[in-house]
Amino acid sequence: MVSLTQDTGKSGLWAALFIILLLPFLFFRQGAGSLSLAAPRLGLPASIPRANVLWDFQGSETELPVWLGGPLLGSQYLAAMSPTTLVALDQEGKPLWREEGPSGFKVQNNGKELLLALSSGQITLFDAAGVVWGRPSVWPAEALALASDGRAAVVRGPVLEGTGSLIEEVSFFTPSGAVIGEQVLRNTSSLKLTPAASGWLIATVGLGSRDTKARLSLLTDKGERAREIWSSPELIQTFSAQGEWIAAAGGSLVHLSLSEGESHDLELTNPASHLAWTQDGNLLVAESGGTASAPSRVTLLAPTGKKLWQRRLRGPCRGLFIREDTVLVADNEFVYALGRNGKPVWCYEAPINIEHLLPLAVGDQVLLQLDSNRLLLLVPSVPAGS
């Protein structure tokens, strides 16, 4: 009996050692076809083409480079808390103009125009040639939005009203700077404002004692409230629109509005940081990790919630876009171009931390906004669509 007990103990010990030795192969193996227990991690074998750097602009400690060389898929958002000089760059990375800004300014840039909001309340629109229009205001800007056609929207405030209510003012401008509409929001804070096909999308949160819900609403071009898309118990951290399709994320819940009157929710494991619609109506979701520095997961979902594929990045997501049939995504170290099946087509390892991914709307080039006031332009070493 004693001998049998000792043999059983040794067998259990050898089994435990075997499992410990096997764990690295289950969790940490990398490669194009490798698996983890959560999702395939984007392995980067030498066979995957690397992108090339066309130019690399390094601003000084007081310079902030901005791209004005052509339309972007998304927009470049910048903010400065100390006096900083904006340096507008053309397609070749050469300065177009410089604009000295005092402390506390915000910038929204669509690649063709740049909207600058100073802490004094002054709003100015620039293009590659310089100032297009400007408007003074006594209220500081809280949020900015710039459409691809030059239309602009600015949220100012909040300001305490005489009755004790907090108010914000949302102004809407034509490309020439004329005000085409205004809306006053009471006891509501604007979280995000972006252009949509039929107007503007605005995410807000209630500040009253009886209403603390977050809401996503569709506004007309003149700022009139067209309809409420979604009411969420959690803050709406991101949303995406393509035509009539709208997706929004509040916490780990993703709300899909496919047409007026047709909508449903999808439950994720973790909060979504980025959303992007594909041309065929599927949804790309970048799901955050458990901590701010944990790797994100990128998943392609059918509108029903069916998972089509999933890939795990090497760090938190810094941008997610669709350009034709190519998925462009970045974490804090790498940029990846993925095919429709989620497999890497090309990649690029950044020299320092990536802040934002900014693909150009036309062609195959990609901008990277890096730490330390640095902006660089990439071109893949393989033709687009190959």
Tab-separated table of N, CA, C and O in Angstrom, residues 63-68 72 74-82 84-89 97-119 122-127 141-147 152-154 193 356 358 369 375:
chain	number	residue	atom	x	y	z
A	63	GLU	N	6.755	72.541	-31.002
A	63	GLU	CA	6.106	72.433	-32.306
A	63	GLU	C	5.236	71.182	-32.371
A	63	GLU	O	5.622	70.125	-31.867
A	64	LEU	N	4.096	71.322	-33.013
A	64	LEU	CA	3.169	70.217	-33.178
A	64	LEU	C	2.846	70.064	-34.664
A	64	LEU	O	2.168	70.917	-35.243
A	65	PRO	N	3.346	68.999	-35.326
A	65	PRO	CA	3.080	68.853	-36.758
A	65	PRO	C	1.655	68.381	-37.035
A	65	PRO	O	1.130	67.521	-36.329
A	66	VAL	N	1.035	68.943	-38.082
A	66	VAL	CA	-0.315	68.562	-38.509
A	66	VAL	C	-0.301	68.356	-40.014
A	66	VAL	O	0.394	69.054	-40.739
A	67	TRP	N	-1.088	67.392	-40.466
A	67	TRP	CA	-1.133	67.037	-41.884
A	67	TRP	C	-2.205	67.834	-42.605
A	67	TRP	O	-3.367	67.859	-42.200
A	68	LEU	N	-1.814	68.501	-43.713
A	68	LEU	CA	-2.771	69.162	-44.596
A	68	LEU	C	-2.438	68.819	-46.043
A	68	LEU	O	-2.506	69.672	-46.934
A	72	LEU	N	-8.240	62.669	-44.996
A	72	LEU	CA	-8.000	61.502	-44.152
A	72	LEU	C	-9.280	60.683	-44.019
A	72	LEU	O	-10.388	61.210	-44.152
A	74	GLY	N	-10.159	59.288	-41.163
A	74	GLY	CA	-10.678	59.771	-39.894
A	74	GLY	C	-10.315	61.233	-39.725
A	74	GLY	O	-10.375	62.020	-40.663
A	75	SER	N	-9.941	61.612	-38.519
A	75	SER	CA	-9.511	62.978	-38.272
A	75	SER	C	-8.403	62.966	-37.229
A	75	SER	O	-8.317	62.054	-36.411
A	76	GLN	N	-7.562	63.983	-37.291
A	76	GLN	CA	-6.453	64.125	-36.351
A	76	GLN	C	-6.877	65.100	-35.264
A	76	GLN	O	-7.111	66.274	-35.531
A	77	TYR	N	-6.979	64.597	-34.024
A	77	TYR	CA	-7.331	65.454	-32.895
A	77	TYR	C	-6.086	65.716	-32.066
A	77	TYR	O	-5.343	64.790	-31.723
A	78	LEU	N	-5.857	66.976	-31.751
A	78	LEU	CA	-4.699	67.374	-30.955
A	78	LEU	C	-5.144	68.376	-29.904
A	78	LEU	O	-6.093	69.134	-30.114
A	79	ALA	N	-4.433	68.384	-28.791
A	79	ALA	CA	-4.684	69.369	-27.743
A	79	ALA	C	-3.356	69.732	-27.103
A	79	ALA	O	-2.469	68.880	-26.959
A	80	ALA	N	-3.199	70.979	-26.753
A	80	ALA	CA	-1.966	71.455	-26.133
A	80	ALA	C	-2.311	72.264	-24.892
A	80	ALA	O	-3.171	73.145	-24.933
A	81	MET	N	-1.633	71.973	-23.794
A	81	MET	CA	-1.871	72.685	-22.545
A	81	MET	C	-0.887	73.825	-22.327
A	81	MET	O	-1.062	74.639	-21.430
A	82	SER	N	0.173	73.884	-23.151
A	82	SER	CA	1.174	74.942	-23.042
A	82	SER	C	1.320	75.614	-24.407
A	82	SER	O	0.902	75.064	-25.423
A	84	THR	N	2.216	76.422	-27.935
A	84	THR	CA	2.726	75.505	-28.947
A	84	THR	C	2.508	76.089	-30.331
A	84	THR	O	1.515	76.772	-30.578
A	85	THR	N	3.446	75.804	-31.243
A	85	THR	CA	3.339	76.254	-32.624
A	85	THR	C	2.875	75.109	-33.506
A	85	THR	O	3.514	74.049	-33.548
A	86	LEU	N	1.755	75.298	-34.195
A	86	LEU	CA	1.285	74.313	-35.167
A	86	LEU	C	2.102	74.439	-36.444
A	86	LEU	O	2.312	75.545	-36.947
A	87	VAL	N	2.554	73.294	-36.976
A	87	VAL	CA	3.300	73.274	-38.230
A	87	VAL	C	2.511	72.434	-39.226
A	87	VAL	O	2.421	71.210	-39.075
A	88	ALA	N	1.900	73.068	-40.223
A	88	ALA	CA	1.127	72.351	-41.242
A	88	ALA	C	2.071	71.783	-42.288
A	88	ALA	O	2.957	72.490	-42.789
A	89	LEU	N	1.887	70.493	-42.637
A	89	LEU	CA	2.768	69.804	-43.568
A	89	LEU	C	2.018	69.430	-44.842
A	89	LEU	O	0.839	69.084	-44.807
A	97	TRP	N	2.795	76.293	-43.423
A	97	TRP	CA	2.713	77.484	-42.595
A	97	TRP	C	2.873	77.099	-41.129
A	97	TRP	O	2.782	75.921	-40.767
A	98	ARG	N	3.110	78.093	-40.305
A	98	ARG	CA	3.215	77.916	-38.856
A	98	ARG	C	2.261	78.884	-38.169
A	98	ARG	O	2.098	80.015	-38.615
A	99	GLU	N	1.633	78.402	-37.097
A	99	GLU	CA	0.688	79.229	-36.343
A	99	GLU	C	0.979	79.055	-34.861
A	99	GLU	O	0.874	77.955	-34.308
A	100	GLU	N	1.372	80.139	-34.207
A	100	GLU	CA	1.650	80.090	-32.778
A	100	GLU	C	0.335	80.101	-32.003
A	100	GLU	O	-0.524	80.952	-32.234
A	101	GLY	N	0.197	79.144	-31.093
A	101	GLY	CA	-1.008	79.045	-30.290
A	101	GLY	C	-0.701	79.193	-28.815
A	101	GLY	O	0.314	78.662	-28.338
A	102	PRO	N	-1.547	79.915	-28.071
A	102	PRO	CA	-1.360	80.004	-26.622
A	102	PRO	C	-1.732	78.688	-25.955
A	102	PRO	O	-2.112	77.718	-26.615
A	103	SER	N	-1.605	78.649	-24.652
A	103	SER	CA	-1.912	77.421	-23.926
A	103	SER	C	-3.402	77.116	-23.979
A	103	SER	O	-4.246	78.011	-24.061
A	104	GLY	N	-3.718	75.825	-23.980
A	104	GLY	CA	-5.110	75.405	-23.885
A	104	GLY	C	-5.877	75.437	-25.179
A	104	GLY	O	-7.050	75.803	-25.181
A	105	PHE	N	-5.264	75.046	-26.313
A	105	PHE	CA	-6.028	75.012	-27.555
A	105	PHE	C	-6.321	73.580	-27.990
A	105	PHE	O	-5.671	72.620	-27.548
A	106	LYS	N	-7.323	73.436	-28.864
A	106	LYS	CA	-7.732	72.142	-29.402
A	106	LYS	C	-7.774	72.231	-30.925
A	106	LYS	O	-8.059	73.292	-31.482
A	107	VAL	N	-7.517	71.087	-31.581
A	107	VAL	CA	-7.467	71.038	-33.035
A	107	VAL	C	-8.236	69.826	-33.532
A	107	VAL	O	-8.121	68.734	-32.955
A	108	GLN	N	-9.022	70.005	-34.579
A	108	GLN	CA	-9.642	68.902	-35.314
A	108	GLN	C	-9.276	69.079	-36.782
A	108	GLN	O	-9.480	70.156	-37.350
A	109	ASN	N	-8.729	68.026	-37.395
A	109	ASN	CA	-8.155	68.141	-38.728
A	109	ASN	C	-8.646	66.991	-39.596
A	109	ASN	O	-8.496	65.829	-39.229
A	110	ASN	N	-9.236	67.307	-40.770
A	110	ASN	CA	-9.712	66.255	-41.674
A	110	ASN	C	-8.747	65.977	-42.828
A	110	ASN	O	-9.039	65.194	-43.716
A	111	GLY	N	-7.576	66.629	-42.811
A	111	GLY	CA	-6.573	66.432	-43.847
A	111	GLY	C	-6.572	67.529	-44.890
A	111	GLY	O	-5.549	67.804	-45.504
A	112	LYS	N	-7.731	68.165	-45.114
A	112	LYS	CA	-7.841	69.299	-46.041
A	112	LYS	C	-7.986	70.617	-45.294
A	112	LYS	O	-7.441	71.631	-45.699
A	113	GLU	N	-8.798	70.591	-44.215
A	113	GLU	CA	-8.996	71.761	-43.375
A	113	GLU	C	-8.655	71.421	-41.927
A	113	GLU	O	-8.704	70.259	-41.524
A	114	LEU	N	-8.361	72.475	-41.178
A	114	LEU	CA	-8.004	72.321	-39.770
A	114	LEU	C	-8.793	73.332	-38.963
A	114	LEU	O	-8.787	74.531	-39.272
A	115	LEU	N	-9.496	72.856	-37.933
A	115	LEU	CA	-10.297	73.718	-37.066
A	115	LEU	C	-9.548	73.900	-35.750
A	115	LEU	O	-9.255	72.933	-35.048
A	116	LEU	N	-9.227	75.154	-35.425
A	116	LEU	CA	-8.461	75.491	-34.228
A	116	LEU	C	-9.353	76.254	-33.257
A	116	LEU	O	-9.972	77.255	-33.626
A	117	ALA	N	-9.417	75.776	-32.008
A	117	ALA	CA	-10.199	76.436	-30.957
A	117	ALA	C	-9.259	76.841	-29.835
A	117	ALA	O	-8.601	75.984	-29.233
A	118	LEU	N	-9.182	78.141	-29.551
A	118	LEU	CA	-8.329	78.651	-28.477
A	118	LEU	C	-9.109	78.694	-27.163
A	118	LEU	O	-10.350	78.712	-27.154
A	119	SER	N	-8.380	78.730	-26.053
A	119	SER	CA	-9.028	78.783	-24.738
A	119	SER	C	-9.819	80.076	-24.560
A	119	SER	O	-10.729	80.147	-23.730
A	122	GLN	N	-11.905	81.821	-29.344
A	122	GLN	CA	-11.719	82.073	-30.773
A	122	GLN	C	-11.686	80.758	-31.555
A	122	GLN	O	-11.001	79.817	-31.183
A	123	ILE	N	-12.478	80.710	-32.664
A	123	ILE	CA	-12.523	79.545	-33.549
A	123	ILE	C	-11.990	79.978	-34.913
A	123	ILE	O	-12.446	80.991	-35.463
A	124	THR	N	-11.033	79.229	-35.478
A	124	THR	CA	-10.448	79.572	-36.767
A	124	THR	C	-10.328	78.320	-37.624
A	124	THR	O	-9.887	77.273	-37.136
A	125	LEU	N	-10.722	78.438	-38.888
A	125	LEU	CA	-10.563	77.353	-39.848
A	125	LEU	C	-9.413	77.691	-40.796
A	125	LEU	O	-9.358	78.790	-41.352
A	126	PHE	N	-8.498	76.719	-40.984
A	126	PHE	CA	-7.356	76.866	-41.872
A	126	PHE	C	-7.453	75.825	-42.989
A	126	PHE	O	-8.063	74.774	-42.822
A	127	ASP	N	-6.803	76.135	-44.120
A	127	ASP	CA	-6.525	75.127	-45.128
A	127	ASP	C	-5.043	75.210	-45.466
A	127	ASP	O	-4.262	75.849	-44.742
A	141	ALA	N	-14.296	76.293	-26.127
A	141	ALA	CA	-14.801	75.137	-26.881
A	141	ALA	C	-14.593	73.859	-26.078
A	141	ALA	O	-13.524	73.619	-25.538
A	142	GLU	N	-15.636	73.058	-26.026
A	142	GLU	CA	-15.587	71.772	-25.331
A	142	GLU	C	-15.327	70.629	-26.304
A	142	GLU	O	-14.625	69.670	-25.983
A	143	ALA	N	-15.919	70.692	-27.496
A	143	ALA	CA	-15.752	69.638	-28.501
A	143	ALA	C	-15.800	70.256	-29.885
A	143	ALA	O	-16.464	71.273	-30.106
A	144	LEU	N	-15.082	69.612	-30.831
A	144	LEU	CA	-15.017	70.084	-32.212
A	144	LEU	C	-15.337	68.943	-33.159
A	144	LEU	O	-15.038	67.781	-32.870
A	145	ALA	N	-15.913	69.278	-34.311
A	145	ALA	CA	-16.148	68.286	-35.355
A	145	ALA	C	-15.999	68.975	-36.700
A	145	ALA	O	-16.393	70.135	-36.871
A	146	LEU	N	-15.434	68.244	-37.669
A	146	LEU	CA	-15.170	68.792	-38.983
A	146	LEU	C	-15.514	67.750	-40.028
A	146	LEU	O	-14.968	66.643	-40.027
A	147	ALA	N	-16.455	68.087	-40.921
A	147	ALA	CA	-16.866	67.161	-41.971
A	147	ALA	C	-15.895	67.237	-43.148
A	147	ALA	O	-15.121	68.183	-43.285
A	152	ALA	N	-18.508	72.558	-40.188
A	152	ALA	CA	-17.927	72.441	-38.858
A	152	ALA	C	-19.003	72.548	-37.793
A	152	ALA	O	-20.061	73.151	-38.009
A	153	ALA	N	-18.729	71.939	-36.647
A	153	ALA	CA	-19.611	72.043	-35.482
A	153	ALA	C	-18.746	72.226	-34.243
A	153	ALA	O	-17.708	71.571	-34.106
A	154	VAL	N	-19.180	73.101	-33.353
A	154	VAL	CA	-18.404	73.422	-32.153
A	154	VAL	C	-19.337	73.427	-30.952
A	154	VAL	O	-20.396	74.058	-30.977
A	193	LEU	N	-18.825	64.509	-30.846
A	193	LEU	CA	-19.641	65.014	-31.941
A	193	LEU	C	-18.927	64.694	-33.245
A	193	LEU	O	-17.745	65.015	-33.406
A	356	HIS	N	-1.712	57.904	-32.661
A	356	HIS	CA	-2.892	57.798	-33.514
A	356	HIS	C	-2.507	57.237	-34.879
A	356	HIS	O	-1.427	57.529	-35.405
A	358	LEU	N	-3.645	57.336	-38.809
A	358	LEU	CA	-4.369	58.275	-39.664
A	358	LEU	C	-4.209	57.880	-41.126
A	358	LEU	O	-3.368	58.424	-41.851
A	369	GLN	N	0.845	59.362	-36.089
A	369	GLN	CA	1.161	60.406	-35.120
A	369	GLN	C	1.826	59.729	-33.929
A	369	GLN	O	1.229	58.878	-33.260
A	375	LEU	N	5.575	63.076	-36.704
A	375	LEU	CA	4.592	62.631	-37.684
A	375	LEU	C	5.339	61.994	-38.846
A	375	LEU	O	6.299	62.581	-39.356
